[in-house]
Coordinates of C-alpha atoms in Angstrom, one line a residue:
Chain S
D265 CA 160.6 105.5 148.5
I266 CA 158.7 102.1 148.6
Q267 CA 160.2 99.4 150.7
M268 CA 160.0 95.8 149.6
T269 CA 160.5 92.9 152.0
Q270 CA 160.8 89.5 151.0
S271 CA 160.5 86.4 153.3
P272 CA 162.4 84.1 153.8
S273 CA 165.7 85.4 153.0
S274 CA 166.7 81.9 152.4
L275 CA 165.3 78.4 152.3
S276 CA 166.3 74.7 151.7
A277 CA 163.9 72.8 149.7
S278 CA 164.2 69.4 148.0
V279 CA 163.1 68.4 144.2
G280 CA 159.3 68.4 144.0
D281 CA 158.7 70.1 147.0
R282 CA 156.1 73.5 146.7
V283 CA 158.1 76.6 147.5
T284 CA 156.3 80.0 148.3
I285 CA 158.3 83.5 148.7
T286 CA 156.4 86.4 149.9
C287 CA 156.9 90.0 149.1
R288 CA 155.4 93.1 151.1
A289 CA 155.2 96.5 150.0
S290 CA 155.7 99.2 152.6
Q291 CA 152.6 101.1 150.9
G292 CA 150.0 99.8 148.3
I293 CA 151.3 99.0 144.9
S294 CA 148.2 97.8 143.2
H295 CA 149.4 94.9 140.6
S296 CA 152.8 96.4 140.0
L297 CA 154.8 93.7 141.0
N298 CA 157.6 91.8 139.4
W299 CA 159.4 88.5 140.1
Y300 CA 162.9 87.6 139.1
Q301 CA 165.2 84.7 138.9
Q302 CA 168.9 85.0 139.3
K303 CA 171.7 82.3 139.1
P304 CA 175.1 83.0 140.4
G305 CA 177.2 85.0 137.4
K306 CA 174.0 85.7 135.4
A307 CA 171.8 88.8 135.0
P308 CA 168.4 88.2 136.5
R309 CA 165.5 87.1 134.2
V310 CA 162.0 88.2 134.8
L311 CA 159.5 85.5 135.7
I312 CA 156.2 87.0 136.6
Y313 CA 155.3 90.9 135.7
A314 CA 152.1 92.8 136.9
A315 CA 151.9 90.4 140.2
S316 CA 150.3 87.2 137.8
S317 CA 151.3 87.2 134.6
L318 CA 153.7 84.6 133.6
Q319 CA 156.5 85.9 131.1
S320 CA 156.8 84.1 127.8
G321 CA 158.9 81.2 127.9
V322 CA 158.9 80.6 131.6
P323 CA 157.5 77.1 132.9
S324 CA 154.3 77.1 134.2
R325 CA 155.2 75.7 137.6
F326 CA 156.1 79.6 138.4
S327 CA 152.8 81.6 139.6
G328 CA 152.3 84.7 141.0
S329 CA 149.5 86.2 143.3
G330 CA 148.6 89.0 145.3
S331 CA 147.9 92.9 145.1
G332 CA 148.4 96.0 147.4
T333 CA 151.1 95.1 149.8
D334 CA 151.1 91.3 149.8
F335 CA 152.6 89.2 147.2
T336 CA 153.4 85.6 146.6
L337 CA 155.8 83.7 144.1
T338 CA 155.0 80.0 143.9
I339 CA 156.6 77.2 142.6
S340 CA 154.5 74.2 142.5
S341 CA 157.2 71.4 142.2
L342 CA 160.8 72.5 142.6
Q343 CA 163.1 71.6 139.8
P344 CA 167.0 71.4 139.9
A345 CA 167.2 74.4 137.5
D346 CA 165.1 76.3 140.0
F347 CA 167.7 76.6 142.8
A348 CA 168.8 80.2 142.3
T349 CA 167.9 83.7 144.1
Y350 CA 164.6 85.4 143.4
Y351 CA 163.8 89.1 143.9
C352 CA 160.6 90.9 143.6
Q353 CA 160.3 94.5 142.2
Q354 CA 157.8 97.2 142.3
S355 CA 157.1 99.2 139.3
Y356 CA 154.5 101.5 140.8
D357 CA 156.6 104.3 141.3
T358 CA 160.0 105.7 141.1
P359 CA 162.4 104.9 142.7
L360 CA 161.9 101.6 141.4
T361 CA 163.0 99.2 144.2
F362 CA 163.8 95.6 144.8
G363 CA 163.4 93.0 147.6
G364 CA 166.5 91.8 149.5
G365 CA 166.3 88.3 147.8
T366 CA 165.4 84.8 148.8
K367 CA 167.9 82.0 148.0
V368 CA 166.6 78.8 147.3
E369 CA 169.2 75.9 148.1
I370 CA 169.1 72.3 148.0
Chain U
Q198 CA 166.5 88.4 119.2
L199 CA 167.2 91.4 121.3
Q200 CA 170.4 91.6 122.9
L201 CA 172.1 94.2 125.2
Q202 CA 175.5 94.7 125.7
E203 CA 177.7 96.9 128.4
S204 CA 180.8 98.0 127.7
G205 CA 183.4 100.2 129.5
P206 CA 186.2 100.3 131.6
G207 CA 186.3 97.8 134.7
L208 CA 188.6 99.7 136.7
V209 CA 188.1 103.3 137.9
K210 CA 189.9 105.2 140.3
P211 CA 188.1 107.0 143.3
S212 CA 186.8 110.3 142.7
E213 CA 186.7 109.8 138.8
T214 CA 183.7 109.2 136.6
L215 CA 182.4 106.0 135.8
S216 CA 181.3 105.6 132.1
L217 CA 179.4 102.4 130.5
T218 CA 177.5 102.2 127.3
C219 CA 174.9 99.4 126.3
T220 CA 174.4 98.6 122.6
V221 CA 171.0 97.4 121.9
S222 CA 170.6 95.2 118.8
G223 CA 167.9 93.2 117.5
D224 CA 165.3 95.9 118.3
S225 CA 165.2 99.7 117.8
I226 CA 165.6 101.9 121.1
S227 CA 163.3 104.5 119.5
S228 CA 160.5 102.0 120.4
T229 CA 157.6 104.0 122.2
S230 CA 157.1 100.6 124.4
Y231 CA 160.2 100.7 126.4
Y232 CA 162.4 102.8 128.6
W233 CA 166.0 101.4 129.0
A234 CA 167.3 101.3 132.3
W235 CA 170.8 100.7 134.4
I236 CA 170.5 98.4 137.4
R237 CA 173.6 97.6 139.6
Q238 CA 174.8 95.0 142.0
P239 CA 177.2 94.9 144.6
P240 CA 178.9 91.5 144.6
G241 CA 177.0 89.0 146.9
K242 CA 174.4 91.9 147.7
G243 CA 171.1 92.9 146.0
L244 CA 169.8 94.8 143.1
E245 CA 169.4 98.8 143.2
W246 CA 167.9 100.5 140.3
I247 CA 169.9 103.6 138.7
G248 CA 167.9 105.1 136.4
N249 CA 166.1 105.2 132.9
I250 CA 165.8 107.0 129.6
Y251 CA 163.3 107.0 127.0
Y252 CA 164.2 107.3 123.5
G253 CA 163.3 110.7 123.5
G254 CA 165.6 111.7 126.3
S255 CA 163.3 112.0 129.3
T256 CA 165.0 110.6 132.4
Y257 CA 164.0 109.2 135.8
Y258 CA 166.9 108.8 138.4
N259 CA 167.2 107.2 141.7
P260 CA 167.6 109.8 144.2
S261 CA 170.1 108.4 146.0
L262 CA 172.3 108.8 142.9
K263 CA 170.7 111.6 141.3
S264 CA 173.3 114.1 142.0
R265 CA 175.9 112.0 140.2
V266 CA 174.1 110.3 137.8
T267 CA 173.8 110.9 134.0
I268 CA 172.0 108.6 131.6
S269 CA 171.9 109.6 127.8
V270 CA 170.7 108.3 124.7
D271 CA 172.0 108.0 121.1
T272 CA 169.2 106.9 118.9
S273 CA 171.4 106.9 115.7
K274 CA 173.9 104.1 117.3
N275 CA 170.9 102.5 119.2
Q276 CA 172.9 102.8 122.3
F277 CA 172.3 104.2 125.8
S278 CA 174.9 105.6 128.2
L279 CA 175.6 105.9 132.1
K280 CA 178.1 108.5 133.6
L281 CA 178.4 108.1 137.4
T282 CA 180.7 111.0 138.9
S283 CA 182.7 110.9 142.1
V284 CA 183.0 107.4 142.5
T285 CA 183.7 105.5 145.5
A286 CA 184.6 102.0 146.6
A287 CA 180.7 101.8 147.6
D288 CA 180.2 102.0 143.7
T289 CA 181.9 98.8 143.0
A290 CA 179.4 96.6 141.8
F291 CA 178.0 94.6 138.5
Y292 CA 176.4 96.9 136.3
Y293 CA 173.6 95.7 134.2
C294 CA 171.5 97.6 131.4
A295 CA 168.2 96.3 130.8
R296 CA 164.9 97.2 129.0
L297 CA 162.3 98.2 131.0
Q298 CA 158.4 97.5 129.5
Y299 CA 156.2 100.9 129.2
P300 CA 152.7 99.8 127.9
R301 CA 150.4 102.0 127.9
R302 CA 152.5 104.7 129.5
V303 CA 153.3 102.4 132.8
M304 CA 156.3 101.1 133.9
G305 CA 156.5 97.3 134.0
A306 CA 159.1 94.9 134.2
F307 CA 162.8 94.8 133.4
D308 CA 162.4 92.2 130.6
F309 CA 165.7 91.9 128.8
W310 CA 168.9 92.3 130.5
G311 CA 172.6 92.6 129.3
Q312 CA 175.0 90.1 130.7
G313 CA 176.3 92.7 133.0
T314 CA 179.8 94.0 133.6
M315 CA 181.9 94.3 136.7
V316 CA 183.2 97.7 137.5
T317 CA 185.8 98.2 140.4
V318 CA 186.6 101.5 142.2
S319 CA 190.3 101.3 143.1
S320 CA 193.4 103.2 143.0

């Protein structure tokens, strides 16, 4: 199985901050990496697919980069609606696997 | 607008079978561009992929659950279903159905999700 490791597991930030979350795969996965945002009591929603493609309807302050084993999700200017938990997920091979999550708190 | 809705019992006894159905509206489950998936999340924990099914019936399962899982599809009802046998307390979780992108025969992201349903395993 491909293990996905996110860091940090949690972070505290303020509105307007630039936030970076990293995700490392246990083996190369090309660009097959997706990012999700989940708020309490809600289903996850996809933000970024294929490492760097912005899902339709997602604000442009979200961006993704990376390839191979190392990936990054960046929020350029944190907004109140962005306080949530973020997950990476690899779609390179089954079993499809998720990172452990990064909780972004005020 | 695509919608997915999970349905099924919220309480299942240990050793019994968990059965859930996902009803898809706003799109055909027979689309060649997507798989249909089940994902679960124990309360306060992370996400675990359970498995996918294509409209034609081909499936992928998580090896950690494969011996207990069956996912099936009913294209006439635009539904797909999950059965998980011999459940224990460790199977207590929110269960989500989702659409998995499958462009150019390559799996992508889960781009639409149901709201989720909580299933508790308890006697």
